[in-house]
Amino acid sequence: MTEIDSNGSVRELSFPMARRCPFAPPPEYERLRADSPLVRVQLPHGGTAWVVTRHAEAQQLLTDPRVSSDANRPGFPSVRPPQEPPADEGTSSAEPLTAEQLTELAEIAQFHEGQFINLDPPRHGHYRRMLISEFGARQMNELRPEVQRITDRLVDDMLAKGSPADLVEDLGLPLSSLVICRLLGVPYEDHEYFQSATRTLVQLDAEPEQLKAAMEGLIDFLDELVKAAVREPGDNLIGRLINEQVGSGELTRAALVGMAFLLLTAGHEATANMLPLGMLTLLEHPRQLAELRENPALLPGAVDELLRFHSVSDWAAFDRVATEDIEIDGRKIMAGEGIFVLSASANRDERAFERPDTFDIHRKARHHIAFGYGVHQCIGQNLARAELEIGLGTLLRRIPALRLDKPMDELPFKYQNFVFGLHAMPVRW
Ligand code: HEM
């Protein structure tokens, strides 16, 4: 899709497009989706990419082996400013690297390898398989009482402090962070540091130096955590991976640090944002909220509808590059061209969902792609669902008088972030 500017020349649409209403994707999506399943857009720091607007084509491309998640491939799209090449620290090409430098480079490569979200099959499967049993439905059911305990403690604190409270700061962020920290074995006293570092990583307007500092800090922190766990593996995910995978040589220590980094950052912000946003949506739909309070068995369906309705990650997790030419609907994605799937558009596609702009807790919404689709589909989805069901269910049960402390139009929404949500959600009861 192109537009004609005032000089009469053709120009591509700028990407990303911003949301302007908290309950709707960027308004341009509807027209783009009506026009074509594939639209070429202009990236903010140069170059173009394709965006995928419809549900069927999104699923098709996310399962196409000619589409890669490997950010090192030429043409991989990015909305961030280009990275400065690393400064030359005095090693000329004539000088061979020292053994220490070689080890460091190998460890950096292993760290990236552990972040398997950026790998293609078969390397992707090698790492993902190590975690499947950790995040299965049974393991997540076993974790539910712990998630409930953490939620209850946070709600106890909110009630003890009295209204107003902030559902982002007092519930969404600490719940998401405490649960994943517990799963990995991150000590409780470190979760505040961890939260502020991950917050910087998902800010669209974060300065490159800020971003670098946050990443490096978090990596050092995890490196120390893994070193300590190698000495004394605990009964947690990192401890089990050390015993089973590092011990057998399937996983290097540096790749384990990369994997832990991925697990800590991949779902933290999305889950933390979905909880307040979910509660806000229910407050704005009081009849459905009353129905849920009356019948908590409706919660699992409501959570999937909330995930579909908001699609908080939208395109952010869906960056890809074509490795061969791919033709869809008469348009050709050339090898080496970047692709973003617009999950917020696909999840409002009228071809896949009836009355897609209506929030309806009775809808069968499980085929939404808010958790992705294909080999990279979110490994933490059962965990995220458990946190949202328990978090929302607990608020409905324990604070029935919960209401907004500010009018909707004064709430600070994250229109500038990779992952959509609220900076704060003041409530009282
Ligand atoms: C509402 C909460 C969440 C949302 C909306 C979400 C969304 C997504 C999406 C869209 C993908 C697919 C990325 C792609 O196709 O490249 C993904 C993958 C992933 N998510 Fe989540 N996620 C959530 C929660 C979590 C949690 C709690 C965890 C922590 C365990 C997690 C860990 C991961 C990992 C490790 C991947 C990579 C899977 C792979 O590449 O095989 N997510 N997530």
Short mmCIF file of C-alpha atoms and ligand atoms in Angstrom, two decimals:
data_model
loop_
_atom_site.label_atom_id
_atom_site.label_comp_id
_atom_site.label_asym_id
_atom_site.label_seq_id
_atom_site.Cartn_x
_atom_site.Cartn_y
_atom_site.Cartn_z
CA MET A 1 0.00 0.00 0.00
CA THR A 2 1.42 3.34 -1.01
CA GLU A 3 0.19 6.90 -0.70
CA ILE A 4 0.59 9.82 -3.08
CA ASP A 5 2.09 12.85 -1.33
CA SER A 6 1.49 16.52 -2.20
CA ASN A 7 4.24 16.47 -4.90
CA GLY A 8 2.45 13.67 -6.61
CA SER A 9 5.20 11.17 -5.78
CA VAL A 10 4.46 7.77 -4.37
CA ARG A 11 5.62 7.09 -0.82
CA GLU A 12 5.24 4.12 1.46
CA LEU A 13 3.29 4.38 4.71
CA SER A 14 5.36 5.05 7.82
CA PHE A 15 5.69 2.30 10.35
CA PRO A 16 5.04 1.72 13.20
CA MET A 17 1.62 3.31 13.42
CA ALA A 18 0.47 4.42 16.84
CA ARG A 19 -2.62 3.42 18.79
CA ARG A 20 -4.84 6.36 19.53
CA CYS A 21 -7.49 4.61 21.60
CA PRO A 22 -6.71 2.17 24.44
CA PHE A 23 -9.28 -0.33 23.20
CA ALA A 24 -8.38 -0.36 19.53
CA PRO A 25 -5.39 -1.09 17.32
CA PRO A 26 -3.93 1.80 15.29
CA PRO A 27 -6.90 3.04 13.23
CA GLU A 28 -5.02 2.62 9.91
CA TYR A 29 -5.04 -1.18 10.33
CA GLU A 30 -8.69 -1.57 9.33
CA ARG A 31 -8.21 0.10 5.94
CA LEU A 32 -4.93 -1.70 5.28
CA ARG A 33 -6.55 -5.05 6.12
CA ALA A 34 -9.50 -4.32 3.82
CA ASP A 35 -7.11 -3.43 0.96
CA SER A 36 -4.57 -6.23 1.18
CA PRO A 37 -3.14 -8.96 3.41
CA LEU A 38 0.37 -7.60 2.68
CA VAL A 39 1.38 -3.96 2.73
CA ARG A 40 4.80 -2.42 2.20
CA VAL A 41 5.77 0.18 4.82
CA GLN A 42 8.60 2.61 5.46
CA LEU A 43 10.75 1.90 8.52
CA PRO A 44 11.63 4.83 10.80
CA HIS A 45 15.41 4.63 10.27
CA GLY A 46 15.45 3.76 6.59
CA GLY A 47 14.43 0.85 4.42
CA THR A 48 11.09 -0.83 3.97
CA ALA A 49 9.37 -3.98 5.19
CA TRP A 50 6.13 -5.85 4.59
CA VAL A 51 3.37 -5.92 7.20
CA VAL A 52 0.85 -8.77 7.31
CA THR A 53 -2.64 -7.55 8.12
CA ARG A 54 -4.92 -10.64 7.98
CA HIS A 55 -5.28 -13.68 10.23
CA ALA A 56 -4.98 -16.45 7.61
CA GLU A 57 -1.91 -14.95 5.94
CA ALA A 58 -0.34 -14.27 9.36
CA GLN A 59 -0.67 -17.97 10.23
CA GLN A 60 0.54 -18.95 6.78
CA LEU A 61 3.71 -16.84 6.99
CA LEU A 62 4.45 -17.74 10.62
CA THR A 63 4.59 -21.42 9.58
CA ASP A 64 6.42 -20.89 6.28
CA PRO A 65 9.95 -22.38 6.37
CA ARG A 66 11.07 -19.65 3.96
CA VAL A 67 10.51 -17.09 6.73
CA SER A 68 13.33 -16.65 9.27
CA SER A 69 13.53 -15.25 12.81
CA ASP A 70 17.32 -14.88 12.60
CA ALA A 71 18.15 -11.22 13.21
CA ASN A 72 21.66 -11.73 11.79
CA ARG A 73 20.36 -12.39 8.31
CA PRO A 74 20.70 -9.54 5.84
CA GLY A 75 17.48 -7.55 5.50
CA PHE A 76 16.15 -8.41 8.95
CA PRO A 77 13.88 -5.46 9.79
CA SER A 78 14.24 -3.17 12.80
CA VAL A 79 12.45 -0.09 14.07
CA ARG A 80 15.41 0.86 16.28
CA PRO A 81 18.19 3.21 15.17
CA PRO A 82 21.07 1.28 13.56
CA GLN A 83 23.66 0.12 16.12
CA GLU A 84 27.12 1.70 16.06
CA PRO A 85 29.73 -0.90 15.09
CA PRO A 86 31.71 -1.89 18.21
CA ALA A 87 34.75 0.34 18.80
CA ASP A 88 38.10 -1.11 17.72
CA GLU A 89 39.92 -1.72 20.94
CA GLY A 90 43.40 -1.79 19.50
CA THR A 91 43.39 -5.23 17.88
CA SER A 92 44.51 -4.82 14.30
CA SER A 93 43.70 -7.56 11.81
CA ALA A 94 47.41 -8.43 11.73
CA GLU A 95 47.35 -9.39 15.42
CA PRO A 96 45.85 -12.79 16.21
CA LEU A 97 43.21 -12.80 18.95
CA THR A 98 44.32 -14.00 22.35
CA ALA A 99 42.86 -17.17 23.83
CA GLU A 100 40.97 -14.99 26.31
CA GLN A 101 39.42 -12.89 23.53
CA LEU A 102 38.44 -16.01 21.62
CA THR A 103 36.75 -17.46 24.69
CA GLU A 104 34.89 -14.22 25.25
CA LEU A 105 33.68 -14.13 21.64
CA ALA A 106 32.57 -17.76 21.84
CA GLU A 107 30.65 -17.02 25.04
CA ILE A 108 28.91 -14.03 23.46
CA ALA A 109 27.89 -16.21 20.52
CA GLN A 110 26.59 -18.88 22.92
CA PHE A 111 24.66 -16.27 24.90
CA HIS A 112 22.85 -15.23 21.71
CA GLU A 113 22.27 -18.86 20.75
CA GLY A 114 20.48 -19.44 24.07
CA GLN A 115 17.91 -16.81 23.09
CA PHE A 116 16.22 -19.31 20.85
CA ILE A 117 13.40 -16.92 19.88
CA ASN A 118 15.90 -15.64 17.28
CA LEU A 119 16.87 -19.07 15.93
CA ASP A 120 15.38 -21.07 13.09
CA PRO A 121 14.79 -24.83 13.08
CA PRO A 122 16.56 -27.13 13.72
CA ARG A 123 18.72 -25.14 16.21
CA HIS A 124 15.61 -23.50 17.63
CA GLY A 125 14.07 -26.87 18.52
CA HIS A 126 17.24 -28.07 20.27
CA TYR A 127 16.83 -25.35 22.91
CA ARG A 128 13.04 -25.11 23.00
CA ARG A 129 12.71 -28.84 23.72
CA MET A 130 14.76 -28.40 26.91
CA LEU A 131 11.99 -26.17 28.29
CA ILE A 132 8.81 -27.85 27.05
CA SER A 133 8.36 -29.93 30.18
CA GLU A 134 8.99 -26.89 32.43
CA PHE A 135 6.04 -24.99 30.91
CA GLY A 136 3.58 -27.83 30.24
CA ALA A 137 -0.06 -27.68 31.38
CA ARG A 138 0.63 -30.02 34.32
CA GLN A 139 3.61 -27.99 35.60
CA MET A 140 1.61 -24.79 35.28
CA ASN A 141 -1.32 -26.33 37.18
CA GLU A 142 1.11 -27.31 39.91
CA LEU A 143 2.39 -23.74 40.01
CA ARG A 144 -1.10 -22.23 40.39
CA PRO A 145 -1.26 -22.41 44.22
CA GLU A 146 2.05 -20.51 44.35
CA VAL A 147 0.76 -17.89 41.88
CA GLN A 148 -2.35 -17.56 44.07
CA ARG A 149 -0.20 -17.12 47.20
CA ILE A 150 1.92 -14.41 45.56
CA THR A 151 -1.24 -12.65 44.30
CA ASP A 152 -2.90 -12.81 47.71
CA ARG A 153 0.16 -11.33 49.38
CA LEU A 154 0.23 -8.45 46.91
CA VAL A 155 -3.51 -7.82 47.37
CA ASP A 156 -3.08 -8.01 51.18
CA ASP A 157 -0.43 -5.26 50.89
CA MET A 158 -2.70 -3.15 48.70
CA LEU A 159 -5.58 -3.47 51.13
CA ALA A 160 -3.35 -2.74 54.13
CA LYS A 161 -1.97 0.40 52.47
CA GLY A 162 -5.52 1.49 51.56
CA SER A 163 -6.83 3.27 48.48
CA PRO A 164 -5.80 4.61 46.11
CA ALA A 165 -3.51 1.94 44.71
CA ASP A 166 -1.81 1.55 41.35
CA LEU A 167 -2.66 -1.73 39.63
CA VAL A 168 0.50 -1.51 37.50
CA GLU A 169 3.02 -0.85 40.28
CA ASP A 170 1.21 -2.74 43.05
CA LEU A 171 0.01 -5.82 41.16
CA GLY A 172 0.79 -6.23 37.43
CA LEU A 173 4.57 -5.70 37.54
CA PRO A 174 5.38 -7.44 40.84
CA LEU A 175 3.15 -10.45 40.09
CA SER A 176 4.69 -11.08 36.68
CA SER A 177 8.19 -10.52 38.00
CA LEU A 178 7.84 -12.53 41.21
CA VAL A 179 6.39 -15.53 39.39
CA ILE A 180 9.13 -15.77 36.76
CA CYS A 181 11.82 -15.00 39.35
CA ARG A 182 10.43 -17.82 41.50
CA LEU A 183 10.41 -20.21 38.55
CA LEU A 184 14.02 -19.43 37.63
CA GLY A 185 15.34 -19.15 41.17
CA VAL A 186 16.07 -15.37 41.17
CA PRO A 187 16.25 -14.17 44.79
CA TYR A 188 13.27 -12.06 45.88
CA GLU A 189 15.41 -9.08 46.90
CA ASP A 190 16.62 -8.67 43.29
CA HIS A 191 13.23 -8.32 41.64
CA GLU A 192 13.09 -4.51 41.81
CA TYR A 193 16.39 -4.17 39.98
CA PHE A 194 15.20 -6.70 37.45
CA GLN A 195 11.92 -4.85 36.86
CA SER A 196 13.53 -1.49 36.16
CA ALA A 197 16.06 -3.03 33.76
CA THR A 198 13.40 -4.88 31.75
CA ARG A 199 11.24 -1.76 31.63
CA THR A 200 14.00 0.08 29.77
CA LEU A 201 14.35 -2.77 27.26
CA VAL A 202 10.78 -2.38 26.02
CA GLN A 203 10.67 1.41 25.76
CA LEU A 204 10.45 2.38 22.09
CA ASP A 205 12.11 5.74 22.82
CA ALA A 206 14.90 4.47 25.12
CA GLU A 207 18.29 6.02 24.30
CA PRO A 208 20.77 3.49 22.83
CA GLU A 209 23.15 4.02 25.81
CA GLN A 210 20.31 3.44 28.29
CA LEU A 211 19.36 0.30 26.42
CA LYS A 212 22.93 -0.97 26.37
CA ALA A 213 23.39 -0.30 30.09
CA ALA A 214 20.13 -2.08 30.97
CA MET A 215 21.03 -5.12 28.87
CA GLU A 216 24.56 -5.38 30.15
CA GLY A 217 23.44 -5.02 33.76
CA LEU A 218 20.85 -7.75 33.38
CA ILE A 219 23.27 -10.10 31.61
CA ASP A 220 25.91 -9.65 34.35
CA PHE A 221 23.24 -10.28 36.95
CA LEU A 222 22.15 -13.52 35.27
CA ASP A 223 25.72 -14.60 34.72
CA GLU A 224 26.33 -14.36 38.47
CA LEU A 225 23.07 -16.22 39.15
CA VAL A 226 24.06 -19.09 36.84
CA LYS A 227 27.60 -19.23 38.29
CA ALA A 228 26.14 -19.55 41.78
CA ALA A 229 23.71 -22.23 40.56
CA VAL A 230 26.53 -24.24 38.94
CA ARG A 231 28.17 -24.39 42.38
CA GLU A 232 24.90 -25.32 44.06
CA PRO A 233 21.97 -26.15 41.70
CA GLY A 234 18.62 -25.44 43.37
CA ASP A 235 15.24 -27.07 42.77
CA ASN A 236 14.23 -24.61 40.07
CA LEU A 237 14.39 -24.30 36.28
CA ILE A 238 18.01 -23.10 36.16
CA GLY A 239 19.10 -25.77 38.64
CA ARG A 240 17.39 -28.51 36.59
CA LEU A 241 18.91 -27.26 33.32
CA ILE A 242 22.35 -27.30 34.95
CA ASN A 243 21.89 -30.85 36.19
CA GLU A 244 20.29 -32.26 33.06
CA GLN A 245 21.53 -30.23 30.09
CA VAL A 246 24.76 -28.48 31.09
CA GLY A 247 25.89 -31.66 32.81
CA SER A 248 25.35 -33.75 29.66
CA GLY A 249 27.02 -31.16 27.40
CA GLU A 250 23.80 -30.26 25.50
CA LEU A 251 23.81 -26.70 26.83
CA THR A 252 26.75 -24.40 27.54
CA ARG A 253 26.78 -22.17 30.59
CA ALA A 254 26.74 -19.05 28.37
CA ALA A 255 23.75 -20.36 26.39
CA LEU A 256 21.94 -20.98 29.69
CA VAL A 257 22.51 -17.32 30.60
CA GLY A 258 20.99 -16.37 27.22
CA MET A 259 18.03 -18.65 27.82
CA ALA A 260 17.42 -17.19 31.28
CA PHE A 261 17.66 -13.69 29.79
CA LEU A 262 15.02 -14.63 27.23
CA LEU A 263 12.69 -16.13 29.83
CA LEU A 264 12.99 -13.15 32.14
CA THR A 265 12.39 -10.56 29.44
CA ALA A 266 10.12 -12.25 26.86
CA GLY A 267 6.89 -12.29 28.80
CA HIS A 268 7.45 -10.02 31.74
CA GLU A 269 6.17 -6.77 30.29
CA ALA A 270 3.31 -8.32 28.30
CA THR A 271 1.91 -10.17 31.30
CA ALA A 272 2.43 -7.16 33.59
CA ASN A 273 0.57 -4.93 31.13
CA MET A 274 -2.27 -7.33 30.44
CA LEU A 275 -3.43 -7.51 34.05
CA PRO A 276 -4.24 -3.79 34.57
CA LEU A 277 -5.45 -3.47 30.99
CA GLY A 278 -7.70 -6.50 31.53
CA MET A 279 -9.16 -5.05 34.70
CA LEU A 280 -9.73 -1.71 32.99
CA THR A 281 -11.56 -3.46 30.16
CA LEU A 282 -13.80 -5.29 32.65
CA LEU A 283 -14.53 -2.04 34.53
CA GLU A 284 -15.61 -0.51 31.23
CA HIS A 285 -17.89 -3.52 30.56
CA PRO A 286 -19.71 -3.78 33.91
CA ARG A 287 -22.30 -6.32 32.78
CA GLN A 288 -19.61 -8.78 31.72
CA LEU A 289 -17.63 -8.02 34.89
CA ALA A 290 -20.69 -8.90 37.02
CA GLU A 291 -21.14 -12.12 35.05
CA LEU A 292 -17.51 -13.10 35.67
CA ARG A 293 -17.78 -12.39 39.38
CA GLU A 294 -20.94 -14.54 39.49
CA ASN A 295 -19.35 -17.33 37.46
CA PRO A 296 -15.53 -17.54 37.67
CA ALA A 297 -15.60 -20.59 35.36
CA LEU A 298 -15.92 -18.00 32.57
CA LEU A 299 -12.49 -16.53 33.42
CA PRO A 300 -10.32 -18.69 31.11
CA GLY A 301 -12.43 -17.69 28.08
CA ALA A 302 -12.43 -14.05 29.21
CA VAL A 303 -8.63 -14.05 29.47
CA ASP A 304 -8.22 -15.30 25.88
CA GLU A 305 -10.71 -12.69 24.70
CA LEU A 306 -8.70 -10.00 26.53
CA LEU A 307 -5.51 -11.27 24.90
CA ARG A 308 -7.16 -11.15 21.46
CA PHE A 309 -8.84 -7.79 22.03
CA HIS A 310 -5.66 -5.98 23.11
CA SER A 311 -2.88 -7.92 21.32
CA VAL A 312 -0.43 -5.93 23.46
CA SER A 313 2.67 -7.19 21.63
CA ASP A 314 1.15 -6.36 18.22
CA TRP A 315 4.11 -6.52 15.76
CA ALA A 316 6.84 -6.35 18.41
CA ALA A 317 7.52 -10.08 18.67
CA PHE A 318 6.81 -10.75 15.02
CA ASP A 319 9.86 -9.57 13.11
CA ARG A 320 10.97 -11.86 10.31
CA VAL A 321 12.90 -11.93 7.05
CA ALA A 322 12.14 -13.90 3.88
CA THR A 323 14.90 -16.33 2.87
CA GLU A 324 13.34 -17.03 -0.54
CA ASP A 325 10.81 -15.24 -2.72
CA ILE A 326 7.26 -15.78 -1.44
CA GLU A 327 4.13 -14.91 -3.37
CA ILE A 328 0.90 -14.12 -1.53
CA ASP A 329 -2.25 -12.67 -3.05
CA GLY A 330 -0.41 -11.46 -6.12
CA ARG A 331 2.32 -9.71 -4.11
CA LYS A 332 5.86 -10.94 -4.01
CA ILE A 333 8.01 -10.77 -0.88
CA MET A 334 11.56 -10.99 -2.22
CA ALA A 335 14.29 -12.97 -0.47
CA GLY A 336 15.98 -10.63 2.02
CA GLU A 337 12.91 -8.46 2.60
CA GLY A 338 11.73 -7.83 6.16
CA ILE A 339 8.28 -8.77 7.46
CA PHE A 340 6.25 -7.77 10.53
CA VAL A 341 3.05 -9.63 11.37
CA LEU A 342 0.48 -7.21 12.82
CA SER A 343 -1.12 -9.42 15.45
CA ALA A 344 -3.37 -6.53 16.55
CA SER A 345 -4.76 -6.44 13.01
CA ALA A 346 -4.99 -10.23 12.52
CA ASN A 347 -6.84 -10.53 15.84
CA ARG A 348 -9.43 -7.99 14.63
CA ASP A 349 -9.80 -9.63 11.22
CA GLU A 350 -13.48 -10.02 10.42
CA ARG A 351 -12.62 -13.11 8.36
CA ALA A 352 -11.52 -14.89 11.56
CA PHE A 353 -13.68 -13.30 14.28
CA GLU A 354 -17.30 -12.18 14.12
CA ARG A 355 -17.84 -8.57 15.27
CA PRO A 356 -14.09 -8.36 16.00
CA ASP A 357 -14.25 -4.92 17.63
CA THR A 358 -16.74 -6.09 20.27
CA PHE A 359 -15.30 -7.31 23.56
CA ASP A 360 -17.20 -10.50 24.38
CA ILE A 361 -16.14 -12.89 27.15
CA HIS A 362 -18.34 -15.62 25.62
CA ARG A 363 -16.47 -15.58 22.34
CA LYS A 364 -14.43 -18.63 21.33
CA ALA A 365 -11.21 -16.65 20.93
CA ARG A 366 -8.55 -19.33 21.40
CA HIS A 367 -7.40 -19.11 17.78
CA HIS A 368 -6.11 -15.56 18.33
CA ILE A 369 -2.41 -15.07 17.60
CA ALA A 370 -1.57 -12.86 20.60
CA PHE A 371 0.82 -15.66 21.66
CA GLY A 372 2.09 -16.13 18.12
CA TYR A 373 1.71 -19.16 15.88
CA GLY A 374 3.97 -21.90 14.57
CA VAL A 375 7.27 -23.08 16.05
CA HIS A 376 7.86 -19.89 18.05
CA GLN A 377 4.40 -19.81 19.65
CA CYS A 378 4.78 -18.49 23.20
CA ILE A 379 6.25 -21.09 25.50
CA GLY A 380 5.01 -19.14 28.54
CA GLN A 381 1.38 -18.95 27.44
CA ASN A 382 0.03 -21.32 30.09
CA LEU A 383 1.91 -19.38 32.73
CA ALA A 384 0.59 -16.05 31.44
CA ARG A 385 -2.97 -17.40 31.35
CA ALA A 386 -2.64 -18.70 34.92
CA GLU A 387 -1.36 -15.32 36.16
CA LEU A 388 -4.13 -13.41 34.41
CA GLU A 389 -6.91 -15.73 35.53
CA ILE A 390 -5.68 -15.72 39.11
CA GLY A 391 -4.86 -12.00 39.18
CA LEU A 392 -8.21 -10.89 37.74
CA GLY A 393 -10.21 -13.52 39.65
CA THR A 394 -8.63 -12.41 42.93
CA LEU A 395 -9.41 -8.73 42.31
CA LEU A 396 -13.04 -9.54 41.45
CA ARG A 397 -13.44 -11.69 44.56
CA ARG A 398 -11.48 -9.74 47.13
CA ILE A 399 -12.07 -6.12 46.09
CA PRO A 400 -15.64 -6.03 44.72
CA ALA A 401 -15.84 -2.21 45.06
CA LEU A 402 -12.71 -1.66 42.91
CA ARG A 403 -13.11 1.33 40.55
CA LEU A 404 -10.96 3.81 38.64
CA ASP A 405 -9.55 6.70 40.63
CA LYS A 406 -9.24 8.92 37.54
CA PRO A 407 -11.37 9.40 34.43
CA MET A 408 -10.39 7.16 31.51
CA ASP A 409 -9.09 10.08 29.44
CA GLU A 410 -6.56 10.98 32.15
CA LEU A 411 -4.96 7.53 32.29
CA PRO A 412 -1.37 7.36 30.99
CA PHE A 413 -1.32 4.79 28.21
CA LYS A 414 1.93 3.45 26.72
CA TYR A 415 1.40 4.63 23.18
CA GLN A 416 5.20 4.91 22.72
CA ASN A 417 6.23 1.43 23.88
CA PHE A 418 6.88 -1.80 22.02
CA VAL A 419 4.34 -3.52 24.25
CA PHE A 420 1.06 -1.68 24.86
CA GLY A 421 -0.32 -1.08 28.34
CA LEU A 422 -0.62 1.56 31.05
CA HIS A 423 2.17 3.41 32.86
CA ALA A 424 -0.14 3.56 35.88
CA MET A 425 -3.72 2.59 36.72
CA PRO A 426 -4.92 4.38 39.84
CA VAL A 427 -7.84 2.60 41.51
CA ARG A 428 -9.81 2.90 44.74
CA TRP A 429 -12.44 0.85 46.57
C1 HEM B 1 0.41 -11.96 28.05
C2 HEM B 1 1.62 -12.42 28.09
C3 HEM B 1 2.45 -12.85 26.90
C4 HEM B 1 2.32 -12.52 25.58
C5 HEM B 1 1.26 -11.64 24.92
C6 HEM B 1 3.38 -13.21 24.87
C7 HEM B 1 3.56 -13.16 23.49
C8 HEM B 1 4.48 -13.93 22.80
C9 HEM B 1 4.56 -14.00 21.37
C10 HEM B 1 3.70 -13.25 20.41
C11 HEM B 1 5.56 -14.89 21.06
C12 HEM B 1 5.97 -15.36 19.66
C13 HEM B 1 7.20 -14.68 19.16
C14 HEM B 1 7.58 -15.04 17.75
O1 HEM B 1 6.75 -15.54 16.98
O2 HEM B 1 8.72 -14.80 17.38
C15 HEM B 1 6.13 -15.34 22.30
C16 HEM B 1 7.20 -16.20 22.40
C17 HEM B 1 7.82 -16.47 23.60
N1 HEM B 1 7.37 -16.17 24.86
FE1 HEM B 1 5.70 -15.14 25.33
N2 HEM B 1 4.13 -13.91 25.76
C18 HEM B 1 3.60 -13.73 27.02
C19 HEM B 1 4.04 -14.28 28.19
C20 HEM B 1 5.19 -15.00 28.33
C21 HEM B 1 5.73 -15.48 29.58
C22 HEM B 1 5.10 -15.29 30.95
C23 HEM B 1 6.92 -16.07 29.29
C24 HEM B 1 7.88 -16.66 30.27
C25 HEM B 1 8.08 -17.85 30.44
C26 HEM B 1 7.11 -16.02 27.85
C27 HEM B 1 8.18 -16.56 27.16
C28 HEM B 1 8.26 -16.64 25.78
C29 HEM B 1 9.36 -17.30 25.08
C30 HEM B 1 10.58 -17.95 25.71
C31 HEM B 1 9.07 -17.19 23.71
C32 HEM B 1 9.93 -17.73 22.56
C33 HEM B 1 9.39 -19.05 22.10
C34 HEM B 1 10.12 -19.62 20.89
O3 HEM B 1 10.78 -18.88 20.16
O4 HEM B 1 10.03 -20.83 20.69
N3 HEM B 1 6.04 -15.36 27.32
N4 HEM B 1 5.45 -14.75 23.35
#
